[in-house]
Coordinates of C-alpha atoms in Angstrom, one line a residue:
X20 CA 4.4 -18.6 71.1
X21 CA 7.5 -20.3 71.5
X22 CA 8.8 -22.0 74.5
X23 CA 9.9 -20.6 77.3
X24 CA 13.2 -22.5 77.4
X25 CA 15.5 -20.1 75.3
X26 CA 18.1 -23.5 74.6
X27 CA 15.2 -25.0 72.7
X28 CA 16.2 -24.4 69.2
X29 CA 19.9 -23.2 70.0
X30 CA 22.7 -25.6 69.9
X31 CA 24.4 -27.0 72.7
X32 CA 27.7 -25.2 71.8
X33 CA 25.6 -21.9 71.2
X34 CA 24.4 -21.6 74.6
X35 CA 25.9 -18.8 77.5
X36 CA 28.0 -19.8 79.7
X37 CA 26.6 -19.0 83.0
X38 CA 28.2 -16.4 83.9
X39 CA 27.2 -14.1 80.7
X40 CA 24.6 -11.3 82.1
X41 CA 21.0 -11.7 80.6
X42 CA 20.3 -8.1 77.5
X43 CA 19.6 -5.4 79.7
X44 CA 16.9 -2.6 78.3
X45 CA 19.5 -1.0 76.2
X46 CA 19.2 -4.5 73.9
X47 CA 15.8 -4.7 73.7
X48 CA 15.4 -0.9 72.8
X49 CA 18.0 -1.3 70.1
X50 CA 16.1 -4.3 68.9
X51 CA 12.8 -1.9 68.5
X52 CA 14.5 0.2 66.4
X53 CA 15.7 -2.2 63.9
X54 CA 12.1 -3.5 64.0
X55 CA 11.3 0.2 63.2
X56 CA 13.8 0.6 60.3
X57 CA 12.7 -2.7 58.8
X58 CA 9.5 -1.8 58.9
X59 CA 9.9 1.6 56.9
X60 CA 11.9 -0.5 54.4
X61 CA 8.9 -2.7 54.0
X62 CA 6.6 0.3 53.7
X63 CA 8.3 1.4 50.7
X64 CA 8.6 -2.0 48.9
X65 CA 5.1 -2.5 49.4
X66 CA 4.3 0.9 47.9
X67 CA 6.3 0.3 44.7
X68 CA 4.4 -3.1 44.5
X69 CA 1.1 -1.5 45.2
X70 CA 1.5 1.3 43.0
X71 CA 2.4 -0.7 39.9
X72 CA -1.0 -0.5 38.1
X73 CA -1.1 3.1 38.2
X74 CA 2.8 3.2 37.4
X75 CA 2.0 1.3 34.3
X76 CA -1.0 3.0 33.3
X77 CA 0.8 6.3 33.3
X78 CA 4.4 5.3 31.7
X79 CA 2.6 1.9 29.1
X80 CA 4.8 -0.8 30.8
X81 CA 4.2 -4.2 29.8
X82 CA 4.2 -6.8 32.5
X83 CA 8.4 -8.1 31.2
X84 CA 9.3 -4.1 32.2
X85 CA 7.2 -4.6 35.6
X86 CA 8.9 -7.9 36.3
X87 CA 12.6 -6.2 35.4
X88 CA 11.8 -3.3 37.1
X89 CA 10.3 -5.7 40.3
X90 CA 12.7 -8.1 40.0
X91 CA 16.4 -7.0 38.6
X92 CA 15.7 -3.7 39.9
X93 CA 15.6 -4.3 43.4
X94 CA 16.0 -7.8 44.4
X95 CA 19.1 -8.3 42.0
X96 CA 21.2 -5.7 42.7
X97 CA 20.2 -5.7 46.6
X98 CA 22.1 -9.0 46.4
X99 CA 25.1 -7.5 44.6
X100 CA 25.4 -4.9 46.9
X101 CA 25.1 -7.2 50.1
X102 CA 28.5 -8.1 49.9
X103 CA 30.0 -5.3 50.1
X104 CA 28.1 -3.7 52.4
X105 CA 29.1 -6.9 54.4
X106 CA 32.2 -6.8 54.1
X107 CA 32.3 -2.8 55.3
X108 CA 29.9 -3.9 58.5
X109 CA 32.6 -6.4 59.7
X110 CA 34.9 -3.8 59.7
X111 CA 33.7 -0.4 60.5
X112 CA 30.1 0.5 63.1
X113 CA 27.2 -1.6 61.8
X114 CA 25.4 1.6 63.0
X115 CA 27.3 3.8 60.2
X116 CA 26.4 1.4 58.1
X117 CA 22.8 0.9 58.5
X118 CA 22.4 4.9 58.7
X119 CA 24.0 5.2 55.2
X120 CA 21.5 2.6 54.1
X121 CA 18.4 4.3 55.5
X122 CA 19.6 7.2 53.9
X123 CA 20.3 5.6 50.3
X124 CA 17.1 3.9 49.8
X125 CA 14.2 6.9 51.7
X126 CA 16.5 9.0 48.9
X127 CA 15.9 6.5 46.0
X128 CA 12.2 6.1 46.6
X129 CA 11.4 9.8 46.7
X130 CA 13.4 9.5 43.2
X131 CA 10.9 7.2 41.8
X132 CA 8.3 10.0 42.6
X133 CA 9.8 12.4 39.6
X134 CA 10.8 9.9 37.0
X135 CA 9.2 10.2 33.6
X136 CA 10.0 7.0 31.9
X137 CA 10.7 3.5 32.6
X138 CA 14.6 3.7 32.6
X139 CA 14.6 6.8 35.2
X140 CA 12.1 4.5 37.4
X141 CA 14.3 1.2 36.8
X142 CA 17.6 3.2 38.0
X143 CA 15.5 4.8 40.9
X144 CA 14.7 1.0 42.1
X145 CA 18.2 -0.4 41.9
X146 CA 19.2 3.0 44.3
X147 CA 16.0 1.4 46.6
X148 CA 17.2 -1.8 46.2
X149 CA 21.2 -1.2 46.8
X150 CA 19.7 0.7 49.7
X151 CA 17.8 -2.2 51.3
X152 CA 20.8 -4.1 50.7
X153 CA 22.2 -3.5 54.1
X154 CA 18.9 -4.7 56.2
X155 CA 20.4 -8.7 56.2
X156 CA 24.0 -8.4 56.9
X157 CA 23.7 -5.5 59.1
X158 CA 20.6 -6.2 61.1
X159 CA 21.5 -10.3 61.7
X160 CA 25.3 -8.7 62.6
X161 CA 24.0 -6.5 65.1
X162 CA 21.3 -8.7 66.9
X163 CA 24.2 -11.1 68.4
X164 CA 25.9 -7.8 69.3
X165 CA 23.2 -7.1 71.5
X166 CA 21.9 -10.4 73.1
X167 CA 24.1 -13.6 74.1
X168 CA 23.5 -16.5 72.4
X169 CA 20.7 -18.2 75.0
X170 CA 18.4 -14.9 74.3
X171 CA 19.2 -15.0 70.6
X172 CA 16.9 -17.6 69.7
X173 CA 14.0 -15.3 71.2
X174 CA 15.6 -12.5 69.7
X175 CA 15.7 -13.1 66.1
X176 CA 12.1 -14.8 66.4
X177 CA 10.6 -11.4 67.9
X178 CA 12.6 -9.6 64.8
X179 CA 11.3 -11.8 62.5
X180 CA 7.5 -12.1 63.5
X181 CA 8.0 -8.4 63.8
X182 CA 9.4 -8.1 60.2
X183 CA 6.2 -10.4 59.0
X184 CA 3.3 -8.2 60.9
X185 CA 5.6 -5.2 59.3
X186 CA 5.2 -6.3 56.2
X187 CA 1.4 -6.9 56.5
X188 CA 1.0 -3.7 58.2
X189 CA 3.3 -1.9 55.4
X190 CA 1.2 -3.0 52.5
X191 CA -1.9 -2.2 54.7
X192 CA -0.6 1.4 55.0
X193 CA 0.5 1.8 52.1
X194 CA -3.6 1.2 50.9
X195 CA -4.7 3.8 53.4
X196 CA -1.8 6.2 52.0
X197 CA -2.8 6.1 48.9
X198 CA -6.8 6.2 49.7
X199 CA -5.6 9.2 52.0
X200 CA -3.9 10.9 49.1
X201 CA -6.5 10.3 46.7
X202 CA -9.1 12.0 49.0
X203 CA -7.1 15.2 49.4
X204 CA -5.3 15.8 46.4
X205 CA -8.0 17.7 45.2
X206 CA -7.4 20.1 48.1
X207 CA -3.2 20.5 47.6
X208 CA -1.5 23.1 46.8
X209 CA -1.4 24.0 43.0
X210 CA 2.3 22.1 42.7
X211 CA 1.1 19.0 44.7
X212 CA -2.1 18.7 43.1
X213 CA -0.6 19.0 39.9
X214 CA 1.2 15.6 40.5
X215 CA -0.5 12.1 40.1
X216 CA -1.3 10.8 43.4
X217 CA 1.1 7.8 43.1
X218 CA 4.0 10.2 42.9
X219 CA 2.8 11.9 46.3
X220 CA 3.0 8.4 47.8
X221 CA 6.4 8.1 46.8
X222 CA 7.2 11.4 48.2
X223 CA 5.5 10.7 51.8
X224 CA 7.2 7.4 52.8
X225 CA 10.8 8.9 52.2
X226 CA 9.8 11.7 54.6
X227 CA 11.0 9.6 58.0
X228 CA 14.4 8.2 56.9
X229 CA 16.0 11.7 58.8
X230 CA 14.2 10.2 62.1
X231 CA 15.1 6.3 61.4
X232 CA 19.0 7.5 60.8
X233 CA 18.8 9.2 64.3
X234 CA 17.0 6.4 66.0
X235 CA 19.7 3.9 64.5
X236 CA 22.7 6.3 65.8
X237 CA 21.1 5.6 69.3
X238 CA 21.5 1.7 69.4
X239 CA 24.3 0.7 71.6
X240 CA 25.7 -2.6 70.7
X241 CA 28.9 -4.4 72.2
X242 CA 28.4 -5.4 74.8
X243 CA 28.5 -9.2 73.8
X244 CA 30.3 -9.2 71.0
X245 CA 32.3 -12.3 69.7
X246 CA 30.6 -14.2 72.9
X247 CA 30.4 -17.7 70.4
X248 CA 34.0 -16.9 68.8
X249 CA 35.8 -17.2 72.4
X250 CA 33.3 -20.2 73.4
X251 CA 34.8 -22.0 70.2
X252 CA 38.6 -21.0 70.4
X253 CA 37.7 -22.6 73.7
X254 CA 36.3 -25.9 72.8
X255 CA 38.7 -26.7 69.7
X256 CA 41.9 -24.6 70.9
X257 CA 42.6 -23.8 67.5
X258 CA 42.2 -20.0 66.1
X259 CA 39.2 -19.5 64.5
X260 CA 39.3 -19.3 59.7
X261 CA 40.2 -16.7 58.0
X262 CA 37.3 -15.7 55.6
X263 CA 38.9 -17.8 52.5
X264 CA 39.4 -20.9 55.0
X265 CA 36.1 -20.5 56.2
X266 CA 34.2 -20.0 52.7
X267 CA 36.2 -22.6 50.6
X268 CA 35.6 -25.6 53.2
X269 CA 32.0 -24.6 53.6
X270 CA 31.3 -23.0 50.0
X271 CA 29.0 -26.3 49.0
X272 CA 26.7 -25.9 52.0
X273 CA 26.6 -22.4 51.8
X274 CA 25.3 -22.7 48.4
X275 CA 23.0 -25.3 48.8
X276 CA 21.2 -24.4 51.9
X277 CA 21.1 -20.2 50.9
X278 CA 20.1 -21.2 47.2
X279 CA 16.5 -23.2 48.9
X280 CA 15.9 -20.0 50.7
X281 CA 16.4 -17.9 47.5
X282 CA 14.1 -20.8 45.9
X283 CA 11.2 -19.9 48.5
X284 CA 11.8 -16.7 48.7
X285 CA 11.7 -16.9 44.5
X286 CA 8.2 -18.8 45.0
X287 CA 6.5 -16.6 47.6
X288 CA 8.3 -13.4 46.5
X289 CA 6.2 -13.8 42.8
X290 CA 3.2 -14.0 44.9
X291 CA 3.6 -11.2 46.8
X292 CA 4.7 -9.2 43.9
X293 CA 1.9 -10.4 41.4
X294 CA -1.0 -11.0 43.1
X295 CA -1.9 -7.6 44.7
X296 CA -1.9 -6.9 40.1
X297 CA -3.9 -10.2 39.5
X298 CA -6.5 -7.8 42.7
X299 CA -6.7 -5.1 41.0
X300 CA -6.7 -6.0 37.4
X301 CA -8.5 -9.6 37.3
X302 CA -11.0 -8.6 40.2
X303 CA -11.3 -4.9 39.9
X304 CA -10.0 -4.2 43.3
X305 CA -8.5 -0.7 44.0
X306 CA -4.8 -0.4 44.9
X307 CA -6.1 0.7 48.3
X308 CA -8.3 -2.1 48.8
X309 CA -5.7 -4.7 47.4
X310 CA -2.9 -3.5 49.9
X311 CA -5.6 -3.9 52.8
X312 CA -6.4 -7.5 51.8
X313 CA -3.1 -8.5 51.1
X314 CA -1.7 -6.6 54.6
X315 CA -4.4 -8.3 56.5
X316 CA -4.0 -11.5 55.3
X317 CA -0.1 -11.0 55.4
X318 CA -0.3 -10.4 59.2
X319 CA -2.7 -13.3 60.1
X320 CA -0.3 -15.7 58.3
X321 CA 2.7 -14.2 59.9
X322 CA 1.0 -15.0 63.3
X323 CA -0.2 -18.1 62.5
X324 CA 2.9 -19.2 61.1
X325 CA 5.0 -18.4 64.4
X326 CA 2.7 -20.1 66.6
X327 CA 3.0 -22.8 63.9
X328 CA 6.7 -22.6 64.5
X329 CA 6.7 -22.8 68.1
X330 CA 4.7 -25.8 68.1
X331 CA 6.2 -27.8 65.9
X332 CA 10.1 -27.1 65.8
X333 CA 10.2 -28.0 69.6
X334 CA 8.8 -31.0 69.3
X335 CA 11.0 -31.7 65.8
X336 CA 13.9 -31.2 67.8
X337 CA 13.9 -34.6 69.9
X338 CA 14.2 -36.2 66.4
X339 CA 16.4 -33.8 64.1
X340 CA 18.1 -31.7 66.7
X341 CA 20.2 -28.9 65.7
X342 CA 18.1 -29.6 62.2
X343 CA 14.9 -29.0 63.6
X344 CA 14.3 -25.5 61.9
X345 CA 15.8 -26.6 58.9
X346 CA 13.0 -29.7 58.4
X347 CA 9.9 -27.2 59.6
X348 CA 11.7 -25.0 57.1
X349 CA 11.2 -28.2 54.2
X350 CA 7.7 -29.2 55.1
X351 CA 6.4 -25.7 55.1
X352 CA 7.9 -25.4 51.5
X353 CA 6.4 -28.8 50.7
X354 CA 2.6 -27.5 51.9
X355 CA 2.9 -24.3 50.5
X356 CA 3.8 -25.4 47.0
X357 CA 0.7 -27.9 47.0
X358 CA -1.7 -24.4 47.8
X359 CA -0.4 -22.5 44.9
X360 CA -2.5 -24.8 42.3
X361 CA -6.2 -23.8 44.6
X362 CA -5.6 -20.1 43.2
X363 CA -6.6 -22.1 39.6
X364 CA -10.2 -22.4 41.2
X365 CA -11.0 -19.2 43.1
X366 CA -13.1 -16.8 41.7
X367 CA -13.6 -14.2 44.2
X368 CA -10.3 -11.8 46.1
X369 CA -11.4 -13.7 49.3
X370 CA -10.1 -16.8 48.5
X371 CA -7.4 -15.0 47.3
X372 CA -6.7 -13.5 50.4
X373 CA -7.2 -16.6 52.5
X374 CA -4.9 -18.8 50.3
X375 CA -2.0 -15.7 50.6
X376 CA -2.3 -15.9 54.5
X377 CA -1.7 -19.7 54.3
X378 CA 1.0 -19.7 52.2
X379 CA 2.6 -17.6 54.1
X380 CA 2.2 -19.4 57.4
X381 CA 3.7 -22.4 56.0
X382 CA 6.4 -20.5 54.7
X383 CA 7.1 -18.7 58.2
X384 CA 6.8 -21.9 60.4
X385 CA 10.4 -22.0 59.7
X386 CA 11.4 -19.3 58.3
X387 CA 11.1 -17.5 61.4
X388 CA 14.0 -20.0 62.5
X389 CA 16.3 -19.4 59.7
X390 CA 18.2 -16.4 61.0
X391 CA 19.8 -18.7 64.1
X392 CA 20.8 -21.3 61.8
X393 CA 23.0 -18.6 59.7
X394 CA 24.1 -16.7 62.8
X395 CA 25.6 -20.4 64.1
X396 CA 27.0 -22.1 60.7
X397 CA 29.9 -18.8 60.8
X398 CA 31.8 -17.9 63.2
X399 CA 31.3 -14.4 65.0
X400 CA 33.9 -12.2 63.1
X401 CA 32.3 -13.8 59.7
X402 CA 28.6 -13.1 60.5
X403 CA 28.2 -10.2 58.2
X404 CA 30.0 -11.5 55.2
X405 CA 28.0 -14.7 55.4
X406 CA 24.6 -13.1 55.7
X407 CA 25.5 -10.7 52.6
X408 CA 27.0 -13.9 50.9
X409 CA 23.5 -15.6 51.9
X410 CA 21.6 -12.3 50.4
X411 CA 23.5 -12.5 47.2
X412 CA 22.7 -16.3 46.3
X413 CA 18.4 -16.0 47.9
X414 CA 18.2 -12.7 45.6
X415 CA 19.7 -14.0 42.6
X416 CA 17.8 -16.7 42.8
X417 CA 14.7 -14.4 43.8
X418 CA 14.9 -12.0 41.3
X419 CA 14.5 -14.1 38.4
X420 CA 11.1 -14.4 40.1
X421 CA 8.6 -11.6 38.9
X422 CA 10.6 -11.3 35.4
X423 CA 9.5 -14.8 34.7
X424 CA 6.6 -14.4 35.2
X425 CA 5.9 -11.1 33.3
X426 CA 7.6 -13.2 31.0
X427 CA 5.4 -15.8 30.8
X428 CA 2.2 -13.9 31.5
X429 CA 2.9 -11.0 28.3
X430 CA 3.4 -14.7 26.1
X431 CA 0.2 -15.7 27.4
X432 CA -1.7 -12.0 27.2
X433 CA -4.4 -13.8 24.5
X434 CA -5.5 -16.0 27.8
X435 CA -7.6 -14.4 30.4
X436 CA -5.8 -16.1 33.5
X437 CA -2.0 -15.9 31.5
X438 CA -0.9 -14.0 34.5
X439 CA -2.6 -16.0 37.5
X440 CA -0.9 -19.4 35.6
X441 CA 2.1 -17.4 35.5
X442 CA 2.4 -17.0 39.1
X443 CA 1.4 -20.7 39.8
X444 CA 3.7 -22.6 37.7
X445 CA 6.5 -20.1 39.1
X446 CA 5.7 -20.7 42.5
X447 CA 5.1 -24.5 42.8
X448 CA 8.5 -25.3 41.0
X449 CA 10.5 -23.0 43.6
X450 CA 8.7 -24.8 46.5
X451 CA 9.4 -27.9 45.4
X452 CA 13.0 -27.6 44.3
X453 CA 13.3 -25.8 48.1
X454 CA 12.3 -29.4 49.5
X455 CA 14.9 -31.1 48.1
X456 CA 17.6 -28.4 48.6
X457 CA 16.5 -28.3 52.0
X458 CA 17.4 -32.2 51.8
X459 CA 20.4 -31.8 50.3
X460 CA 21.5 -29.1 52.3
X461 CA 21.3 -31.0 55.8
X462 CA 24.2 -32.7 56.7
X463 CA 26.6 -29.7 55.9
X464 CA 24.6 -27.5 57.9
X465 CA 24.7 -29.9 60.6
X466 CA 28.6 -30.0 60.8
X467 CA 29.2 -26.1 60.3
X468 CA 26.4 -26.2 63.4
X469 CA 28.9 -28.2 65.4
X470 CA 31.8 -26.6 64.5
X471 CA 31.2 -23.3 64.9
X472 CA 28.0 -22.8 66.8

């Protein structure tokens, strides 16, 4: 999937120096249990997302509250909360840190399973989303704990095509979960049974976070540790920035190049978010049957889009270089903004379905990439500030996503495809304005590369 030569994609000044010993097992397993925790924090996104229909049925939300609730609740105060939690994980065991995390959000969404009104379920999200808030800065702190810098390329890609098949396979089990519940709720005990199936749901994926903390406490990272900050005192013979040094000369970069992920993640997040609704209440699918769709689809366009990846950015590199991920990053953005409009013309879930998987392949051709570039424009004792400071500006941006367009799609509740024009509109401008970001963003990213990396 991606080529064998792990220097590929890294920069020169990023690569081991010979004498750096190769991850033994103890990496790898570490690396399969931040897989495992990301996962779980997929699986109970998905189900809030999933769950909304029934959620609104139940409490008379308009589409504006789902957005807020969607949107505010968890993406914007996530961000918040990313720095810091950042700013803790540079300091103290990343482990610690990612336990506390695990613990926050399993706690939050078991919450949302005994609200009674919108505000109760609004707070409950911003605990989920302040919870989930430590998966970026800890996660991309810990992976260049655990693997030197010429296995970190294949590192963050097996984390991140892991993360996209997770979050396929999260929405897809969150459909059987709730066709599971609905089978047997009938059969519960009189104080189960007396609860709505979607508050069950709630209730069973915050059951694991006791396991995930262990697993997490089990990861043993250190071994290469600030590997890239002694390569660079070595190159420049200069100490390395203090964080204000480092984020006033590089603050302009920083903005542009996290604010065109925030715009993708703005345009594919509203797709995500909206269109396992537009299922279930334009097409008259189940929740069940829209978070099997979507979860197929999601894990065919996360493969796709990393093979993508690994045959283009290689080849891009001989003409961009250190940019190469970057530009597969811009045309991916480009392509996907042009597929939004062909959900105008389907009229089936299908085509739905397919046009979802593409999108998302487009979007992961570089994504997939984009954790190297941030792990390599910082230097090592910065990593987990930057990544938080990178979460902050993609889910502001983000957030304003799925409240838009409830927005937009309650203004336009007299027309029968308000909501599927909604997403569109939403989802083509964030592409676009991604592109030329991206653009913008290049030659900055380019010289942090060089002087850090």
């Amino acid at each position: 999937m991606f080529d064998s030569n792990p220097d590929v994609l890294a920069p020169v000044a990023a690569q081991s120096p010979p004498s750096e010993s190769p991850a033994g097992p103890l990496a790898w397993f570490g690396l399969a249990i931040l897989v495992i925790v990301a996962f779980f924090a997929f699986v109970d996104r998905q189900m809030l997302i999933l769950l909304t229909e029934p959620i609104r049925h139940d409490f008379g939300l308009t589409d504006t509250q789902i957005g807020l609730m969607q949107g505010a609740g968890i993406a914007l105060f996530a961000g918040v909360a990313s720095l810091p939690i950042g700013w803790v994980a540079d300091r103290v065991d990343r482990r610690v840190v990612l336990v506390a995390c695990v613990l926050v959000w399993s706690a939050a969404t078991a919450i949302c399973g005994v609200t009674t009104h919108f505000w109760q379920l609004f707070i409950a999200t911003v605990g989920l989303g302040i919870g989930e808030a430590g998966l970026v800065p800890v996660i991309y702190g810990l992976i260049p704990d655990l693997f030197p810098a010429r296995q970190r390329v294949l590192a963050n890609a097996i984390f991140a095509l892991a993360n996209l098949l997770g979050a396929g396979a999260g929405m897809a089990l969150g459909g059987a979960l709730m066709q599971g519940i609905a089978a047997v709720h009938g059969a519960l005990p009189a104080g189960l049974a007396d609860l709505a199936p979607w508050r069950l749901a709630f209730f069973a994926v915050a059951l694991p976070a006791p396991v995930l903390a262990v697993l997490v406490l089990l990861i043993r990272p250190g071994k290469h540790r600030d590997t890239n900050a002694s390569a660079a005192r070595h190159r420049t013979a200069a100490p390395l920035p203090s964080a204000p040094v480092y984020f006033r000369r590089e603050a302009i970069m920083m903005l542009k190049f996290f604010g065109a992920i925030g715009l993708v993640n703005l345009s594919f997040g509203g797709v995500a978010t909206w269109m396992p609704v537009v299922a279930v209440r334009t097409f008259g699918a189940t929740p069940a049957e829209a978070g099997g769709g979507m979860g197929v689809a999601a894990m065919a366009g996360g493969i796709a889009g990393c093979v993508l990846s690994g045959l283009v950015a290689g080849r891009m590199r001989a003409r961009f270089g250190v940019l190469a991920p970057l530009r597969v990053c811009e045309c991916g953005a480009l392509v996907a903004g042009g597929l939004s409009f062909l959900y105008l013309a389907v009229g089936s879930l299908t085509p739905v379905y397919a046009l979802f998987g593409a999108q998302l392949a487009c979007m992961v051709a570089g994504m997939v990439l984009f954790p190297t570039i941030m792990q390599n424009i910082c230097p090592a004792h910065l990593r987990s500030r930057v990544a938080a400071i990178g979460a902050l500006t993609s889910i502001v941006v983000q957030s304003g996503s799925p409240v838009f367009i409830g927005f937009m799609s309650d203004r336009l509740h007299a027309f029968s495809e308000g909501l599927l024009w909604s997403i569109v509109c939403v989802a083509a401008f964030g592409f676009f304005a991604a592109c030329l970001l991206m653009r913008a963003a290049g030659r900055g990213v380019r010289e942090a590369i060089e002087r850090y990396a």
